[in-house]
C-alpha positions as YAML, in Angstrom:
chain: A
units: angstrom
residues:
- id: 1
  name: MET
  ca: [-78.89, 2.71, 52.13]
- id: 2
  name: THR
  ca: [-79.47, 5.80, 50.01]
- id: 3
  name: ASN
  ca: [-82.68, 5.76, 47.96]
- id: 4
  name: PRO
  ca: [-81.58, 4.84, 44.40]
- id: 5
  name: HIS
  ca: [-84.28, 7.17, 43.02]
- id: 6
  name: SER
  ca: [-83.28, 10.18, 45.10]
- id: 7
  name: PRO
  ca: [-81.94, 13.22, 43.21]
- id: 8
  name: VAL
  ca: [-78.13, 13.09, 43.02]
- id: 9
  name: ILE
  ca: [-75.94, 16.10, 43.79]
- id: 10
  name: CYS
  ca: [-73.28, 16.23, 41.05]
- id: 11
  name: LEU
  ca: [-69.92, 17.96, 41.36]
- id: 12
  name: ASP
  ca: [-67.20, 18.38, 38.77]
- id: 13
  name: LEU
  ca: [-63.91, 19.38, 40.42]
- id: 14
  name: GLY
  ca: [-61.26, 20.94, 38.22]
- id: 15
  name: GLY
  ca: [-58.14, 22.91, 38.89]
- id: 16
  name: SER
  ca: [-60.04, 26.20, 38.48]
- id: 17
  name: PHE
  ca: [-63.75, 25.64, 39.18]
- id: 18
  name: ILE
  ca: [-66.34, 23.62, 41.05]
- id: 19
  name: LYS
  ca: [-69.41, 22.87, 38.93]
- id: 20
  name: LEU
  ca: [-72.59, 21.89, 40.74]
- id: 21
  name: GLY
  ca: [-75.55, 20.11, 39.20]
- id: 22
  name: VAL
  ca: [-78.41, 17.77, 40.03]
- id: 23
  name: MET
  ca: [-79.54, 14.57, 38.40]
- id: 24
  name: SER
  ca: [-83.28, 14.22, 38.80]
- id: 25
  name: ALA
  ca: [-85.11, 11.01, 39.63]
- id: 26
  name: ARG
  ca: [-85.60, 10.64, 35.85]
- id: 27
  name: ASP
  ca: [-81.84, 10.84, 35.21]
- id: 28
  name: ALA
  ca: [-81.96, 14.33, 33.68]
- id: 29
  name: LEU
  ca: [-78.91, 16.46, 34.49]
- id: 30
  name: GLU
  ca: [-79.29, 20.18, 35.29]
- id: 31
  name: ILE
  ca: [-76.31, 22.46, 35.89]
- id: 32
  name: LEU
  ca: [-76.99, 24.81, 38.82]
- id: 33
  name: ASP
  ca: [-73.80, 26.70, 39.65]
- id: 34
  name: GLN
  ca: [-70.10, 27.22, 38.99]
- id: 35
  name: GLN
  ca: [-67.66, 28.84, 41.40]
- id: 36
  name: PRO
  ca: [-63.87, 29.11, 41.76]
- id: 37
  name: ILE
  ca: [-62.35, 26.18, 43.62]
- id: 38
  name: PRO
  ca: [-60.25, 26.89, 46.73]
- id: 39
  name: ALA
  ca: [-57.62, 24.51, 45.36]
- id: 40
  name: ASP
  ca: [-55.02, 24.88, 48.08]
- id: 41
  name: TYR
  ca: [-56.87, 24.50, 51.40]
- id: 42
  name: TRP
  ca: [-59.06, 21.64, 52.63]
- id: 43
  name: ALA
  ca: [-61.18, 23.69, 55.06]
- id: 44
  name: ALA
  ca: [-61.91, 26.35, 52.45]
- id: 45
  name: PHE
  ca: [-62.73, 23.68, 49.87]
- id: 46
  name: CYS
  ca: [-65.21, 21.95, 52.21]
- id: 47
  name: ALA
  ca: [-66.81, 25.28, 53.12]
- id: 48
  name: ARG
  ca: [-67.26, 26.22, 49.46]
- id: 49
  name: VAL
  ca: [-68.86, 22.88, 48.54]
- id: 50
  name: SER
  ca: [-71.14, 23.00, 51.58]
- id: 51
  name: ALA
  ca: [-72.25, 26.58, 50.82]
- id: 52
  name: MET
  ca: [-73.02, 25.72, 47.20]
- id: 53
  name: ILE
  ca: [-75.16, 22.75, 48.24]
- id: 54
  name: VAL
  ca: [-77.02, 24.79, 50.86]
- id: 55
  name: GLN
  ca: [-77.66, 27.56, 48.33]
- id: 56
  name: HIS
  ca: [-79.39, 25.09, 46.00]
- id: 57
  name: GLU
  ca: [-80.83, 22.69, 48.59]
- id: 58
  name: ALA
  ca: [-84.36, 23.07, 47.20]
- id: 59
  name: HIS
  ca: [-83.24, 20.83, 44.32]
- id: 60
  name: PHE
  ca: [-82.08, 17.99, 46.58]
- id: 61
  name: ALA
  ca: [-83.51, 15.54, 49.10]
- id: 62
  name: PRO
  ca: [-82.16, 15.13, 52.65]
- id: 63
  name: ASP
  ca: [-80.64, 11.78, 51.64]
- id: 64
  name: SER
  ca: [-79.33, 12.88, 48.22]
- id: 65
  name: PRO
  ca: [-75.79, 11.54, 47.72]
- id: 66
  name: VAL
  ca: [-72.95, 13.64, 46.36]
- id: 67
  name: ALA
  ca: [-71.35, 12.25, 43.20]
- id: 68
  name: ILE
  ca: [-67.98, 13.73, 42.27]
- id: 69
  name: SER
  ca: [-66.09, 13.61, 38.99]
- id: 70
  name: THR
  ca: [-62.53, 14.89, 39.10]
- id: 71
  name: ALA
  ca: [-59.14, 14.55, 37.47]
- id: 72
  name: GLY
  ca: [-56.78, 12.27, 39.33]
- id: 73
  name: ILE
  ca: [-56.73, 8.71, 40.62]
- id: 74
  name: VAL
  ca: [-58.74, 7.17, 43.44]
- id: 75
  name: ALA
  ca: [-56.94, 4.27, 45.13]
- id: 76
  name: PRO
  ca: [-59.47, 1.39, 45.08]
- id: 77
  name: LEU
  ca: [-58.56, -0.08, 48.49]
- id: 78
  name: THR
  ca: [-58.03, 3.06, 50.58]
- id: 79
  name: GLY
  ca: [-60.00, 5.75, 48.73]
- id: 80
  name: GLU
  ca: [-56.91, 7.97, 48.82]
- id: 81
  name: MET
  ca: [-57.02, 10.67, 46.16]
- id: 82
  name: PHE
  ca: [-54.05, 11.48, 43.95]
- id: 83
  name: ALA
  ca: [-54.75, 14.85, 42.31]
- id: 84
  name: SER
  ca: [-51.56, 16.87, 42.27]
- id: 85
  name: ASN
  ca: [-53.27, 19.84, 40.57]
- id: 86
  name: ILE
  ca: [-55.68, 20.24, 43.53]
- id: 87
  name: PRO
  ca: [-53.60, 20.25, 46.75]
- id: 88
  name: ALA
  ca: [-56.73, 20.77, 48.87]
- id: 89
  name: PHE
  ca: [-57.55, 17.07, 48.66]
- id: 90
  name: HIS
  ca: [-54.40, 15.50, 47.20]
- id: 91
  name: GLN
  ca: [-53.60, 12.33, 49.23]
- id: 92
  name: ARG
  ca: [-56.79, 12.66, 51.30]
- id: 93
  name: GLN
  ca: [-59.60, 10.12, 51.51]
- id: 94
  name: LEU
  ca: [-61.84, 12.59, 49.73]
- id: 95
  name: ALA
  ca: [-65.10, 10.61, 49.74]
- id: 96
  name: LYS
  ca: [-64.86, 9.61, 53.41]
- id: 97
  name: GLU
  ca: [-63.69, 12.98, 54.71]
- id: 98
  name: LEU
  ca: [-66.10, 15.07, 52.64]
- id: 99
  name: ALA
  ca: [-69.01, 12.78, 53.62]
- id: 100
  name: ALA
  ca: [-68.22, 13.52, 57.27]
- id: 101
  name: ALA
  ca: [-68.13, 17.26, 56.57]
- id: 102
  name: LEU
  ca: [-71.37, 17.32, 54.55]
- id: 103
  name: GLN
  ca: [-73.24, 14.61, 56.46]
- id: 104
  name: ARG
  ca: [-74.18, 13.00, 53.15]
- id: 105
  name: PRO
  ca: [-72.97, 9.91, 51.26]
- id: 106
  name: VAL
  ca: [-70.19, 10.83, 48.84]
- id: 107
  name: ILE
  ca: [-68.68, 8.89, 45.94]
- id: 108
  name: VAL
  ca: [-65.64, 10.09, 43.98]
- id: 109
  name: HIS
  ca: [-64.29, 8.83, 40.70]
- id: 110
  name: ASN
  ca: [-61.94, 9.80, 37.90]
- id: 111
  name: ASP
  ca: [-63.54, 12.08, 35.32]
- id: 112
  name: ALA
  ca: [-62.50, 10.01, 32.28]
- id: 113
  name: ASP
  ca: [-64.00, 6.88, 33.84]
- id: 114
  name: CYS
  ca: [-67.19, 8.79, 34.62]
- id: 115
  name: PHE
  ca: [-67.39, 10.00, 31.02]
- id: 116
  name: ALA
  ca: [-66.99, 6.42, 29.78]
- id: 117
  name: LEU
  ca: [-69.82, 5.21, 32.03]
- id: 118
  name: ALA
  ca: [-72.13, 8.01, 30.91]
- id: 119
  name: GLU
  ca: [-71.51, 7.15, 27.26]
- id: 120
  name: ALA
  ca: [-71.97, 3.40, 27.85]
- id: 121
  name: LEU
  ca: [-75.24, 3.72, 29.79]
- id: 122
  name: ALA
  ca: [-76.90, 6.74, 28.20]
- id: 123
  name: GLY
  ca: [-74.80, 7.98, 25.26]
- id: 124
  name: THR
  ca: [-73.29, 6.78, 22.01]
- id: 125
  name: GLY
  ca: [-72.17, 3.49, 23.57]
- id: 126
  name: LYS
  ca: [-75.62, 2.44, 24.74]
- id: 127
  name: GLY
  ca: [-76.26, -1.17, 23.70]
- id: 128
  name: HIS
  ca: [-72.54, -2.02, 23.32]
- id: 129
  name: LYS
  ca: [-71.03, -4.67, 25.58]
- id: 130
  name: VAL
  ca: [-67.59, -3.05, 25.90]
- id: 131
  name: VAL
  ca: [-67.12, 0.72, 25.55]
- id: 132
  name: LEU
  ca: [-63.85, 2.60, 25.69]
- id: 133
  name: GLY
  ca: [-64.09, 6.27, 26.62]
- id: 134
  name: ALA
  ca: [-61.24, 8.24, 25.04]
- id: 135
  name: ILE
  ca: [-60.57, 11.78, 26.20]
- id: 136
  name: LEU
  ca: [-58.86, 14.05, 23.67]
- id: 137
  name: GLY
  ca: [-58.88, 17.35, 25.51]
- id: 138
  name: SER
  ca: [-55.88, 19.29, 26.72]
- id: 139
  name: GLY
  ca: [-54.35, 15.85, 27.21]
- id: 140
  name: VAL
  ca: [-55.26, 12.21, 26.64]
- id: 141
  name: GLY
  ca: [-57.17, 9.97, 29.03]
- id: 142
  name: GLY
  ca: [-59.58, 7.07, 29.05]
- id: 143
  name: GLY
  ca: [-61.93, 4.73, 30.86]
- id: 144
  name: LEU
  ca: [-63.40, 1.30, 30.20]
- id: 145
  name: VAL
  ca: [-66.92, -0.05, 30.73]
- id: 146
  name: SER
  ca: [-67.97, -3.69, 30.34]
- id: 147
  name: ASP
  ca: [-71.57, -4.90, 30.69]
- id: 148
  name: GLY
  ca: [-72.60, -1.49, 32.01]
- id: 149
  name: ARG
  ca: [-70.03, -1.44, 34.83]
- id: 150
  name: LEU
  ca: [-66.77, 0.44, 35.14]
- id: 151
  name: VAL
  ca: [-63.70, -1.77, 35.05]
- id: 152
  name: ILE
  ca: [-61.59, -0.67, 38.02]
- id: 153
  name: GLY
  ca: [-58.03, -1.86, 37.66]
- id: 154
  name: GLN
  ca: [-54.85, -1.86, 39.72]
- id: 155
  name: ASN
  ca: [-54.32, 1.41, 41.57]
- id: 156
  name: GLY
  ca: [-57.55, 2.77, 40.07]
- id: 157
  name: LEU
  ca: [-56.21, 2.84, 36.50]
- id: 158
  name: THR
  ca: [-58.00, 1.24, 33.54]
- id: 159
  name: GLY
  ca: [-58.24, 2.35, 29.92]
- id: 160
  name: GLU
  ca: [-55.43, 4.86, 30.52]
- id: 161
  name: TRP
  ca: [-54.07, 4.85, 26.97]
- id: 162
  name: GLY
  ca: [-52.50, 8.33, 27.23]
- id: 163
  name: HIS
  ca: [-49.51, 7.32, 29.36]
- id: 164
  name: GLY
  ca: [-46.59, 4.95, 29.07]
- id: 165
  name: PRO
  ca: [-43.71, 5.04, 26.54]
- id: 166
  name: ILE
  ca: [-45.82, 4.15, 23.51]
- id: 167
  name: THR
  ca: [-45.49, 6.91, 20.93]
- id: 168
  name: LEU
  ca: [-43.97, 6.28, 17.53]
- id: 169
  name: THR
  ca: [-40.54, 7.74, 16.89]
- id: 170
  name: GLU
  ca: [-41.08, 7.93, 13.15]
- id: 171
  name: VAL
  ca: [-44.09, 8.86, 11.03]
- id: 172
  name: GLU
  ca: [-44.64, 9.08, 7.31]
- id: 173
  name: ILE
  ca: [-45.53, 12.47, 5.87]
- id: 174
  name: ASP
  ca: [-46.30, 12.76, 2.16]
- id: 175
  name: GLY
  ca: [-44.57, 9.42, 1.58]
- id: 176
  name: SER
  ca: [-41.34, 10.27, 3.41]
- id: 177
  name: PRO
  ca: [-40.21, 9.12, 6.89]
- id: 178
  name: VAL
  ca: [-39.94, 11.87, 9.53]
- id: 179
  name: ARG
  ca: [-38.38, 11.34, 12.95]
- id: 180
  name: ILE
  ca: [-40.42, 12.45, 15.98]
- id: 181
  name: PRO
  ca: [-38.37, 12.57, 19.19]
- id: 182
  name: ARG
  ca: [-40.11, 11.23, 22.27]
- id: 183
  name: GLN
  ca: [-41.21, 14.00, 24.63]
- id: 184
  name: ALA
  ca: [-40.85, 14.09, 28.43]
- id: 185
  name: CYS
  ca: [-44.22, 13.83, 30.17]
- id: 186
  name: PRO
  ca: [-45.18, 15.42, 33.53]
- id: 187
  name: CYS
  ca: [-46.09, 11.92, 34.76]
- id: 188
  name: GLY
  ca: [-42.36, 11.09, 34.78]
- id: 189
  name: GLN
  ca: [-42.34, 8.88, 31.69]
- id: 190
  name: LYS
  ca: [-40.93, 9.73, 28.28]
- id: 191
  name: GLY
  ca: [-42.86, 9.03, 25.09]
- id: 192
  name: CYS
  ca: [-46.42, 9.22, 26.47]
- id: 193
  name: LEU
  ca: [-49.15, 9.85, 23.93]
- id: 194
  name: ASP
  ca: [-50.36, 12.62, 26.24]
- id: 195
  name: THR
  ca: [-47.38, 14.72, 25.08]
- id: 196
  name: LEU
  ca: [-48.42, 14.64, 21.40]
- id: 197
  name: GLY
  ca: [-52.02, 13.44, 21.25]
- id: 198
  name: GLY
  ca: [-54.27, 15.99, 22.96]
- id: 199
  name: ALA
  ca: [-54.80, 19.62, 21.99]
- id: 200
  name: ARG
  ca: [-51.58, 20.73, 23.70]
- id: 201
  name: GLY
  ca: [-49.85, 17.71, 22.17]
- id: 202
  name: MET
  ca: [-51.00, 18.68, 18.69]
- id: 203
  name: GLU
  ca: [-49.50, 22.12, 19.26]
- id: 204
  name: ASN
  ca: [-46.28, 20.51, 20.50]
- id: 205
  name: LEU
  ca: [-46.18, 18.27, 17.43]
- id: 206
  name: HIS
  ca: [-46.64, 21.26, 15.12]
- id: 207
  name: ARG
  ca: [-43.66, 22.99, 16.79]
- id: 208
  name: VAL
  ca: [-41.52, 19.85, 16.39]
- id: 209
  name: LEU
  ca: [-42.38, 19.51, 12.70]
- id: 210
  name: HIS
  ca: [-42.40, 23.15, 11.61]
- id: 211
  name: ASP
  ca: [-40.74, 25.20, 14.37]
- id: 212
  name: GLU
  ca: [-43.94, 27.25, 14.47]
- id: 213
  name: ARG
  ca: [-46.28, 28.05, 17.32]
- id: 214
  name: ALA
  ca: [-50.00, 27.70, 16.60]
- id: 215
  name: SER
  ca: [-53.04, 26.80, 18.69]
- id: 216
  name: SER
  ca: [-54.82, 23.52, 18.07]
- id: 217
  name: THR
  ca: [-57.80, 25.53, 16.82]
- id: 218
  name: GLU
  ca: [-55.59, 27.31, 14.28]
- id: 219
  name: ILE
  ca: [-53.96, 24.06, 13.16]
- id: 220
  name: ILE
  ca: [-57.33, 22.36, 12.63]
- id: 221
  name: THR
  ca: [-58.76, 25.36, 10.78]
- id: 222
  name: ARG
  ca: [-55.73, 25.48, 8.49]
- id: 223
  name: TRP
  ca: [-55.94, 21.69, 7.98]
- id: 224
  name: GLN
  ca: [-59.50, 22.06, 6.71]
- id: 225
  name: GLN
  ca: [-58.62, 24.89, 4.28]
- id: 226
  name: PRO
  ca: [-56.26, 22.94, 3.41]
- id: 227
  name: GLU
  ca: [-52.86, 24.46, 4.24]
- id: 228
  name: PRO
  ca: [-49.74, 22.26, 3.68]
- id: 229
  name: ARG
  ca: [-48.06, 22.61, 7.09]
- id: 230
  name: ALA
  ca: [-51.24, 21.94, 9.00]
- id: 231
  name: GLN
  ca: [-51.99, 19.02, 6.66]
- id: 232
  name: GLN
  ca: [-48.63, 17.50, 7.55]
- id: 233
  name: THR
  ca: [-49.20, 18.01, 11.27]
- id: 234
  name: ILE
  ca: [-52.58, 16.26, 11.14]
- id: 235
  name: GLN
  ca: [-51.12, 13.44, 9.02]
- id: 236
  name: ALA
  ca: [-48.54, 12.84, 11.75]
- id: 237
  name: TRP
  ca: [-51.09, 13.31, 14.56]
- id: 238
  name: LEU
  ca: [-53.44, 10.71, 13.07]
- id: 239
  name: GLN
  ca: [-50.62, 8.15, 12.89]
- id: 240
  name: LEU
  ca: [-49.46, 8.86, 16.42]
- id: 241
  name: VAL
  ca: [-52.97, 8.62, 17.92]
- id: 242
  name: SER
  ca: [-54.56, 5.89, 15.80]
- id: 243
  name: GLU
  ca: [-52.03, 3.13, 16.48]
- id: 244
  name: PRO
  ca: [-52.22, 3.11, 20.32]
- id: 245
  name: LEU
  ca: [-55.99, 3.57, 20.11]
- id: 246
  name: ALA
  ca: [-56.31, 0.58, 17.77]
- id: 247
  name: TYR
  ca: [-54.05, -1.40, 20.10]
- id: 248
  name: SER
  ca: [-56.33, -0.47, 23.02]
- id: 249
  name: ILE
  ca: [-59.36, -1.68, 21.05]
- id: 250
  name: ASN
  ca: [-57.64, -4.99, 20.26]
- id: 251
  name: ILE
  ca: [-56.77, -5.53, 23.94]
- id: 252
  name: THR
  ca: [-60.12, -4.51, 25.48]
- id: 253
  name: GLY
  ca: [-62.47, -5.83, 22.80]
- id: 254
  name: ALA
  ca: [-64.31, -2.51, 22.71]
- id: 255
  name: SER
  ca: [-66.90, -2.32, 19.93]
- id: 256
  name: LEU
  ca: [-67.15, 1.45, 20.31]
- id: 257
  name: VAL
  ca: [-64.84, 4.29, 21.33]
- id: 258
  name: ALA
  ca: [-66.71, 7.38, 22.53]
- id: 259
  name: VAL
  ca: [-64.47, 10.45, 22.31]
- id: 260
  name: GLY
  ca: [-64.73, 13.31, 24.79]
- id: 261
  name: GLY
  ca: [-62.78, 16.50, 25.33]
- id: 262
  name: GLY
  ca: [-62.38, 19.55, 23.13]
- id: 263
  name: LEU
  ca: [-61.12, 17.72, 20.04]
- id: 264
  name: ALA
  ca: [-64.26, 15.55, 20.04]
- id: 265
  name: SER
  ca: [-66.22, 18.56, 18.79]
- id: 266
  name: VAL
  ca: [-64.24, 18.57, 15.50]
- id: 267
  name: THR
  ca: [-66.33, 16.03, 13.58]
- id: 268
  name: PRO
  ca: [-64.05, 15.77, 10.50]
- id: 269
  name: LEU
  ca: [-61.03, 15.12, 12.73]
- id: 270
  name: ILE
  ca: [-62.77, 12.30, 14.61]
- id: 271
  name: ALA
  ca: [-63.99, 10.84, 11.30]
- id: 272
  name: ALA
  ca: [-60.40, 10.87, 10.00]
- id: 273
  name: LEU
  ca: [-59.23, 9.24, 13.25]
- id: 274
  name: ASN
  ca: [-61.88, 6.53, 12.86]
- id: 275
  name: ASP
  ca: [-60.67, 5.80, 9.32]
- id: 276
  name: ALA
  ca: [-57.07, 5.54, 10.54]
- id: 277
  name: VAL
  ca: [-58.04, 3.28, 13.44]
- id: 278
  name: GLN
  ca: [-60.12, 1.01, 11.20]
- id: 279
  name: ARG
  ca: [-56.98, 0.37, 9.12]
- id: 280
  name: CYS
  ca: [-55.00, -0.63, 12.24]
- id: 281
  name: VAL
  ca: [-57.37, -2.89, 14.21]
- id: 282
  name: LEU
  ca: [-57.26, -6.63, 13.71]
- id: 283
  name: ARG
  ca: [-60.79, -6.62, 12.38]
- id: 284
  name: SER
  ca: [-62.52, -3.51, 11.06]
- id: 285
  name: THR
  ca: [-66.26, -2.99, 11.54]
- id: 286
  name: PRO
  ca: [-69.05, -1.82, 9.21]
- id: 287
  name: HIS
  ca: [-70.04, 0.77, 11.80]
- id: 288
  name: ALA
  ca: [-67.82, 3.63, 12.95]
- id: 289
  name: LEU
  ca: [-65.57, 2.49, 15.79]
- id: 290
  name: VAL
  ca: [-64.48, 5.95, 16.94]
- id: 291
  name: VAL
  ca: [-67.24, 8.53, 17.35]
- id: 292
  name: PRO
  ca: [-67.81, 11.80, 19.22]
- id: 293
  name: GLY
  ca: [-69.44, 11.22, 22.59]
- id: 294
  name: THR
  ca: [-72.92, 12.44, 23.45]
- id: 295
  name: PHE
  ca: [-71.86, 14.08, 26.72]
- id: 296
  name: ALA
  ca: [-68.91, 16.19, 25.60]
- id: 297
  name: HIS
  ca: [-69.45, 18.94, 28.19]
- id: 298
  name: HIS
  ca: [-70.86, 17.29, 31.32]
- id: 299
  name: GLY
  ca: [-70.11, 13.60, 30.82]
- id: 300
  name: GLY
  ca: [-68.09, 13.41, 34.02]
- id: 301
  name: MET
  ca: [-70.97, 14.70, 36.15]
- id: 302
  name: MET
  ca: [-73.47, 12.46, 34.37]
- id: 303
  name: GLY
  ca: [-71.28, 9.40, 34.82]
- id: 304
  name: ALA
  ca: [-70.61, 10.13, 38.50]
- id: 305
  name: ALA
  ca: [-74.35, 10.43, 39.13]
- id: 306
  name: LEU
  ca: [-75.04, 7.16, 37.31]
- id: 307
  name: LEU
  ca: [-72.30, 5.51, 39.37]
- id: 308
  name: ALA
  ca: [-74.02, 6.79, 42.53]
- id: 309
  name: ARG
  ca: [-77.28, 5.27, 41.26]
- id: 310
  name: GLN
  ca: [-75.54, 1.93, 40.70]
- id: 311
  name: SER
  ca: [-73.99, 2.03, 44.17]
- id: 312
  name: ALA
  ca: [-77.34, 2.81, 45.82]
- id: 313
  name: GLY
  ca: [-79.09, 0.04, 43.92]
- id: 314
  name: ARG
  ca: [-76.74, -2.69, 45.04]
...
């Protein structure tokens, strides 16, 4: 069994880059390197990861495990990876095959789940029994932690509030009803919150409402000025996002939602989302339910490392 106090090698695998870090024996995370990911070829991917670890091996122990956070789904029974944006390991048993290549223990988990675990154990959710991690980045994702452990559901999906035909088809803007047609989602569904709820979704929503292209940063800046069109877009966005989030809170019993992703850095937006959610849940709370997460930038790596610690300590 791996020493639970050994430094942990942390990797964040995205469609463009591999980020490498180390979690020390005192659970402090240090980012060491970032390099382009060979996203199309398994052999090149393994070689790049191996070279990065060797380059920084002074930071690790011989038995240090590799903890990986990545977009995609890990099948609980087989370990098969579903990550269509990274063909190099799509439909491979990533943990098992990479462990053989590196001669080190490897764990792999979804980045939203890892973020949720980091927030529950060491971030804004510390001390809460049930924590929902809500990603509002380019898209919408989530993870669920109960009693300090990730809840791993069917097919590796839990807390995934961004997908499924759940979006409203009508919102109220300045007291008047406005129809919002459901959008086709890359997942194959129609009406997923992911199409209207993340940063790209906010931009999509603004186009639907005003036939105008603007970045999410521009929309939020104009909302804060305030500018009428952006105000209307954010009114609609808050309705679209708050209702499924409140529904998720009612179902899971989460006493805190830690928000990650780029939109989490806009404090007034998350405060407005919290107010909207508090009006929708069955029972509001005196404390904020929806708050920016502590680990906005490296929560996935932190959570993966903490998951490796949990696995080693069993």
